CSV table of N, CA and C in Angstrom, one decimal:
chain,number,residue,atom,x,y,z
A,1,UNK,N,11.8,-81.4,-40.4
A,1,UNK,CA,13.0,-82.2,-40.2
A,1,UNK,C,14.2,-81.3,-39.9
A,2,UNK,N,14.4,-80.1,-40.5
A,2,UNK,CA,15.4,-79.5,-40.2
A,2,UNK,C,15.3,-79.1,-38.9
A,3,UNK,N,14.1,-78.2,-38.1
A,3,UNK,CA,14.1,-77.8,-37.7
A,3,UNK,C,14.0,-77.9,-36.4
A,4,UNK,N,13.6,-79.5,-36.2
A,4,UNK,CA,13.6,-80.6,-35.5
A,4,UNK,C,15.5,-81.1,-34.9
A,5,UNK,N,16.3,-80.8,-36.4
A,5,UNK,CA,18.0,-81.4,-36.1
A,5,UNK,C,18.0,-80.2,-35.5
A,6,UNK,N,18.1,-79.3,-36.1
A,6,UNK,CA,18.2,-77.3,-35.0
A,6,UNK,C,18.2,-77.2,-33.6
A,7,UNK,N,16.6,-77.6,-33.4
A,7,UNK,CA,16.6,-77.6,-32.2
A,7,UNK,C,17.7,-78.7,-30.9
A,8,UNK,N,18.0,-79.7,-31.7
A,8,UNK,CA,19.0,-80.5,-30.6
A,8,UNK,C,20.3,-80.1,-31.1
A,9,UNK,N,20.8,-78.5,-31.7
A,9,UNK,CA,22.1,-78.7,-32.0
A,9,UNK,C,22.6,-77.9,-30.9
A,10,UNK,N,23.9,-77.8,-30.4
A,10,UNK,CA,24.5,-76.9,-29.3
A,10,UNK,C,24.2,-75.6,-29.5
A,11,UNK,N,24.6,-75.3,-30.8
A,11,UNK,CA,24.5,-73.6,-31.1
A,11,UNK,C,23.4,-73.0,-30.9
A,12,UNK,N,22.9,-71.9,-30.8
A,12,UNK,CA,21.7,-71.1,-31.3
A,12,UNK,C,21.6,-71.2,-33.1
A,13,UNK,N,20.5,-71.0,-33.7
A,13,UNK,CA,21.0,-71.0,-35.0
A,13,UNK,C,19.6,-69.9,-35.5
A,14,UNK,N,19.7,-69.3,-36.8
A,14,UNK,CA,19.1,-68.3,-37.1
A,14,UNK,C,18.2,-68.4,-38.0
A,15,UNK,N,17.5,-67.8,-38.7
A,15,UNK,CA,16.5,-68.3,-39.5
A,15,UNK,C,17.1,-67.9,-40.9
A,16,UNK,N,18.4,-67.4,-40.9
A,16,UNK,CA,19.3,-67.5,-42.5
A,16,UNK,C,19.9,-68.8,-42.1
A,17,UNK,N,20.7,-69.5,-41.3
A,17,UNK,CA,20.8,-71.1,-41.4
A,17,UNK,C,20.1,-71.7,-41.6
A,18,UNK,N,19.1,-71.8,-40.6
A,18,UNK,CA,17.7,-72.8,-41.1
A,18,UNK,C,17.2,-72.8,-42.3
A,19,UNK,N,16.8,-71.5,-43.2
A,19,UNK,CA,16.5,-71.4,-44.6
A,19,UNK,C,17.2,-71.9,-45.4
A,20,UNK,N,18.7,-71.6,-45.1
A,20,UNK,CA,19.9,-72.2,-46.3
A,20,UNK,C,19.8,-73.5,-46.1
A,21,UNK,N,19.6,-74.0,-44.7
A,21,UNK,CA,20.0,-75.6,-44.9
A,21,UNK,C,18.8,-76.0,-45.5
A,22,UNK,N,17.0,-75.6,-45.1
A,22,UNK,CA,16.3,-76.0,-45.9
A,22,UNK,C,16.3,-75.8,-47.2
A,23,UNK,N,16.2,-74.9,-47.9
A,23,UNK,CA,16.7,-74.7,-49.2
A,23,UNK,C,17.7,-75.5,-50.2
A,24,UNK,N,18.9,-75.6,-49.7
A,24,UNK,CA,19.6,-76.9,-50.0
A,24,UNK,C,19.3,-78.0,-49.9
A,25,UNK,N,18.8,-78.6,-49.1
A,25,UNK,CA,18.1,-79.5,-49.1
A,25,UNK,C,17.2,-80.5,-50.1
A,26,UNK,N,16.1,-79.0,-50.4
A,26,UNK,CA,15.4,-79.3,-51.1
A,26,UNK,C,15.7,-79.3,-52.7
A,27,UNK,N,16.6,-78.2,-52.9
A,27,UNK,CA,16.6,-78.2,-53.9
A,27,UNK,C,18.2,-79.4,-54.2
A,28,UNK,N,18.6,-80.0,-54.1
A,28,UNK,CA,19.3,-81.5,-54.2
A,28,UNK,C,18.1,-82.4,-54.4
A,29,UNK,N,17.2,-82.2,-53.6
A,29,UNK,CA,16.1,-83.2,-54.6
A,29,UNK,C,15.3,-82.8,-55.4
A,30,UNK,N,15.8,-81.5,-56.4
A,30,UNK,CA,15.0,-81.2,-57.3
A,30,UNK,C,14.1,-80.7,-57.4
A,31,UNK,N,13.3,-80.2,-55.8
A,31,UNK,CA,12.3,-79.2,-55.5
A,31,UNK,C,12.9,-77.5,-55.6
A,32,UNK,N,11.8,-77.3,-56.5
A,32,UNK,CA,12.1,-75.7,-57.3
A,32,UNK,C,11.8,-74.3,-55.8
A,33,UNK,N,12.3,-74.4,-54.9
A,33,UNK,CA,12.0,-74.0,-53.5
A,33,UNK,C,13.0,-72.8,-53.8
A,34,UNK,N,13.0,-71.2,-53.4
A,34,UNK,CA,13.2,-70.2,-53.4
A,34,UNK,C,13.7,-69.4,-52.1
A,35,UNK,N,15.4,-69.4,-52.2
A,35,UNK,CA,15.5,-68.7,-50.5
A,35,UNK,C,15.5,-67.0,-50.7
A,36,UNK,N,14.5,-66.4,-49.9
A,36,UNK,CA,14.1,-65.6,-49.6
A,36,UNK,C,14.9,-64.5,-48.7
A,37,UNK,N,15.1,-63.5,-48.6
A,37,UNK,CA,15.5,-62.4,-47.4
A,37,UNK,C,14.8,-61.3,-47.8
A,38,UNK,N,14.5,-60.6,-46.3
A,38,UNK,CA,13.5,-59.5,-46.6
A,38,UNK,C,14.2,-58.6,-45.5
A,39,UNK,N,13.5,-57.4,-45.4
A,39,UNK,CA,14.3,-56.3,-45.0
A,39,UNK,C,13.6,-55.6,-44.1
A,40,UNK,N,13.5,-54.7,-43.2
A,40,UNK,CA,12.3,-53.8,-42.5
A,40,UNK,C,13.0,-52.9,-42.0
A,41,UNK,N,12.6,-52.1,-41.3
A,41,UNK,CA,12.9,-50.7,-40.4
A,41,UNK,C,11.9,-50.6,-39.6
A,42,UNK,N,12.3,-50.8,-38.4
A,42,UNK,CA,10.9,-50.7,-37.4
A,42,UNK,C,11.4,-49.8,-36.3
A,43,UNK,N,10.9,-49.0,-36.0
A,43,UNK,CA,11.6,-47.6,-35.0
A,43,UNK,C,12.8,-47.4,-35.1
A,44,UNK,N,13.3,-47.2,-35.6
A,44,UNK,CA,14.3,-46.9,-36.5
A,44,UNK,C,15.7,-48.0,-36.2
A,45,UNK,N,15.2,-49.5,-36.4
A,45,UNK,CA,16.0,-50.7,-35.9
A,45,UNK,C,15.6,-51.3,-37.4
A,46,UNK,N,16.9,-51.5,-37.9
A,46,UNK,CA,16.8,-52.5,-39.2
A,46,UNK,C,17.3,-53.8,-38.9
A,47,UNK,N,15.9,-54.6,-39.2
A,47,UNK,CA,15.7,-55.7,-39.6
A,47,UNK,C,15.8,-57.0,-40.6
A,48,UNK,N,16.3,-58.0,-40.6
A,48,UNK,CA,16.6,-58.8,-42.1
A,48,UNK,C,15.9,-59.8,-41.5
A,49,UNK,N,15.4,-60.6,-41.9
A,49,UNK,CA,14.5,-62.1,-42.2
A,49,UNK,C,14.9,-62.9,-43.2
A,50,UNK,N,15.0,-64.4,-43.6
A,50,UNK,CA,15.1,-65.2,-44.2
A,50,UNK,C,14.1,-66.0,-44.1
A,51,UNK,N,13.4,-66.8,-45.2
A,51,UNK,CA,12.9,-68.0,-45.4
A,51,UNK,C,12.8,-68.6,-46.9
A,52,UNK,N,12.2,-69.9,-46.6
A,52,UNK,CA,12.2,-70.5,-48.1
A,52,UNK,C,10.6,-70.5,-49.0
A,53,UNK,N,10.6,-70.4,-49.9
A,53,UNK,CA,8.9,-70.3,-50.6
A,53,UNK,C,9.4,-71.3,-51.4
A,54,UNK,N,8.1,-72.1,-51.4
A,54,UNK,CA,7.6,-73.8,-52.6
A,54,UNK,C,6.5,-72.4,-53.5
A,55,UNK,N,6.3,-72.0,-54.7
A,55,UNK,CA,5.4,-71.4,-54.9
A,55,UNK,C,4.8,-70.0,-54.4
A,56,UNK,N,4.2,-69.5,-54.1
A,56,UNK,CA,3.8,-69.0,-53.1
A,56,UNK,C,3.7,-68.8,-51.5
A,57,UNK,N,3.9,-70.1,-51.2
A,57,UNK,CA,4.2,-70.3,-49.9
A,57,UNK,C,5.4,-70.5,-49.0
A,58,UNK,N,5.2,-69.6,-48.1
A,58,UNK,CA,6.4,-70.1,-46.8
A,58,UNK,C,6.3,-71.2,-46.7
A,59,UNK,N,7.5,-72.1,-46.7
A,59,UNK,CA,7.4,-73.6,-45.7
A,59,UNK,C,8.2,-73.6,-44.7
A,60,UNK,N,9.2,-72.6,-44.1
A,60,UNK,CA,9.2,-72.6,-42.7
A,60,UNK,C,9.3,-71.3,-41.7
A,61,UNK,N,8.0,-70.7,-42.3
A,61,UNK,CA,7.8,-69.4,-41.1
A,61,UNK,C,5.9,-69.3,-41.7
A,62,UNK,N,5.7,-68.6,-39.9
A,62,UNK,CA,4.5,-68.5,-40.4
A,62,UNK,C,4.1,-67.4,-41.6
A,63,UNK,N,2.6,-67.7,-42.4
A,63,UNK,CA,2.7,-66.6,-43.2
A,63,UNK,C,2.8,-65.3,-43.1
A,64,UNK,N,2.3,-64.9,-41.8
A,64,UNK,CA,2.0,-63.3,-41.3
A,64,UNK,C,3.3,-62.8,-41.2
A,65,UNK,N,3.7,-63.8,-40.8
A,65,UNK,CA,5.8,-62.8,-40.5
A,65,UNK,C,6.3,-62.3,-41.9
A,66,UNK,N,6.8,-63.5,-42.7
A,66,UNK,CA,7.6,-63.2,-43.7
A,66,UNK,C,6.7,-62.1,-44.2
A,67,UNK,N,5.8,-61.8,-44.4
A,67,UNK,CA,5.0,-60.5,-44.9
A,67,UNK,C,5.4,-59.3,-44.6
A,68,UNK,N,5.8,-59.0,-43.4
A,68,UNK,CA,6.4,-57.8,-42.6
A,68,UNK,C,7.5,-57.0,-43.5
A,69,UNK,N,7.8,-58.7,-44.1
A,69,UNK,CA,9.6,-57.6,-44.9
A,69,UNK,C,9.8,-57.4,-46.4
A,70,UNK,N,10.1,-56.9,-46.9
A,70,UNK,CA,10.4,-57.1,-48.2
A,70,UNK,C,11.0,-57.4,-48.9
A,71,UNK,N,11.1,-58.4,-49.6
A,71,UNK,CA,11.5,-59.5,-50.2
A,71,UNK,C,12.5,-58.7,-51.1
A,72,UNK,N,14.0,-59.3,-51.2
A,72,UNK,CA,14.9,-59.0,-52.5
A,72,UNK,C,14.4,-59.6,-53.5
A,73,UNK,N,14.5,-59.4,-54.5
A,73,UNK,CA,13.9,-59.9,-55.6
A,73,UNK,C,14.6,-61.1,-56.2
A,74,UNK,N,16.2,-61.2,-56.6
A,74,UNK,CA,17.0,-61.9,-56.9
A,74,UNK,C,17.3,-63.6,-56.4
A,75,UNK,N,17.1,-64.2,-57.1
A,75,UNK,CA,17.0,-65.9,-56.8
A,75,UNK,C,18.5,-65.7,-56.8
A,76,UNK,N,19.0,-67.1,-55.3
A,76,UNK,CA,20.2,-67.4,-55.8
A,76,UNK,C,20.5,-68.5,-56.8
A,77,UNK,N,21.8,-68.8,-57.2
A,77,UNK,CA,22.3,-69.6,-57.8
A,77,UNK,C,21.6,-71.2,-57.6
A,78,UNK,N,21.8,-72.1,-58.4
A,78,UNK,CA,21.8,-73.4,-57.8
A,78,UNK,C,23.1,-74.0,-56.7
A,79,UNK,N,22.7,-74.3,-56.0
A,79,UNK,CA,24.0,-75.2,-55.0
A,79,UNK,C,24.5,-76.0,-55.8
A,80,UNK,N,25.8,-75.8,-55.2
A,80,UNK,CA,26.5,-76.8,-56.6
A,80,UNK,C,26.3,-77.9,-56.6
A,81,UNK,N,26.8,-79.2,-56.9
A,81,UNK,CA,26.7,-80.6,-56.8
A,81,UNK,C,27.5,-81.2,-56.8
A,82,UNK,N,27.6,-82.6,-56.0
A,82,UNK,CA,29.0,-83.1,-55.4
A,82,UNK,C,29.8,-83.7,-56.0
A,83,UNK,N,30.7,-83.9,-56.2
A,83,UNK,CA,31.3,-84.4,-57.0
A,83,UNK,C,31.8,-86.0,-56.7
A,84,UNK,N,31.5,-86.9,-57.5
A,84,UNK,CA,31.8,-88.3,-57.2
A,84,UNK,C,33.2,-89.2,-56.5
């Protein structure tokens, strides 16, 4: 669904937007989902990646990618909640 509104938005958008908005998302409804960034060096070009993990799993990148990078270890915060 997110990635679905993404693709019809004017901007280009990145896979640290995509993650954050999925990630918020999910976790407003109480799903325990984990945003992710990882890190690389590849010919001497440093690279960052984002995505979100349910458990174990990526839910929006394939598995083989996010593999490439290395995960920070540190969970963010909860998103705050709205106020009435």
């Amino acid at each position: 669904m997110v990635r679905a509104a993404l693709r019809y938005s004017l901007v280009q958008y990145t896979c640290l937007e995509e993650s954050l908005t999925l990630w918020y998302l999910l976790r407003r409804q109480e799903i325990p989902a984990c945003l992710r960034i990882g890190v690389r060096k590849e010919k001497e070009k440093f690279e960052a990646h984002a995505w979100v993990e349910y458990g174990d799993e990526a839910l929006n990148q394939d598995e083989a990618l996010h593999r490439r990078y290395a995960a920070f270890e540190q969970d963010l915060p909860e998103p705050p909640s709205e106020q009435p």
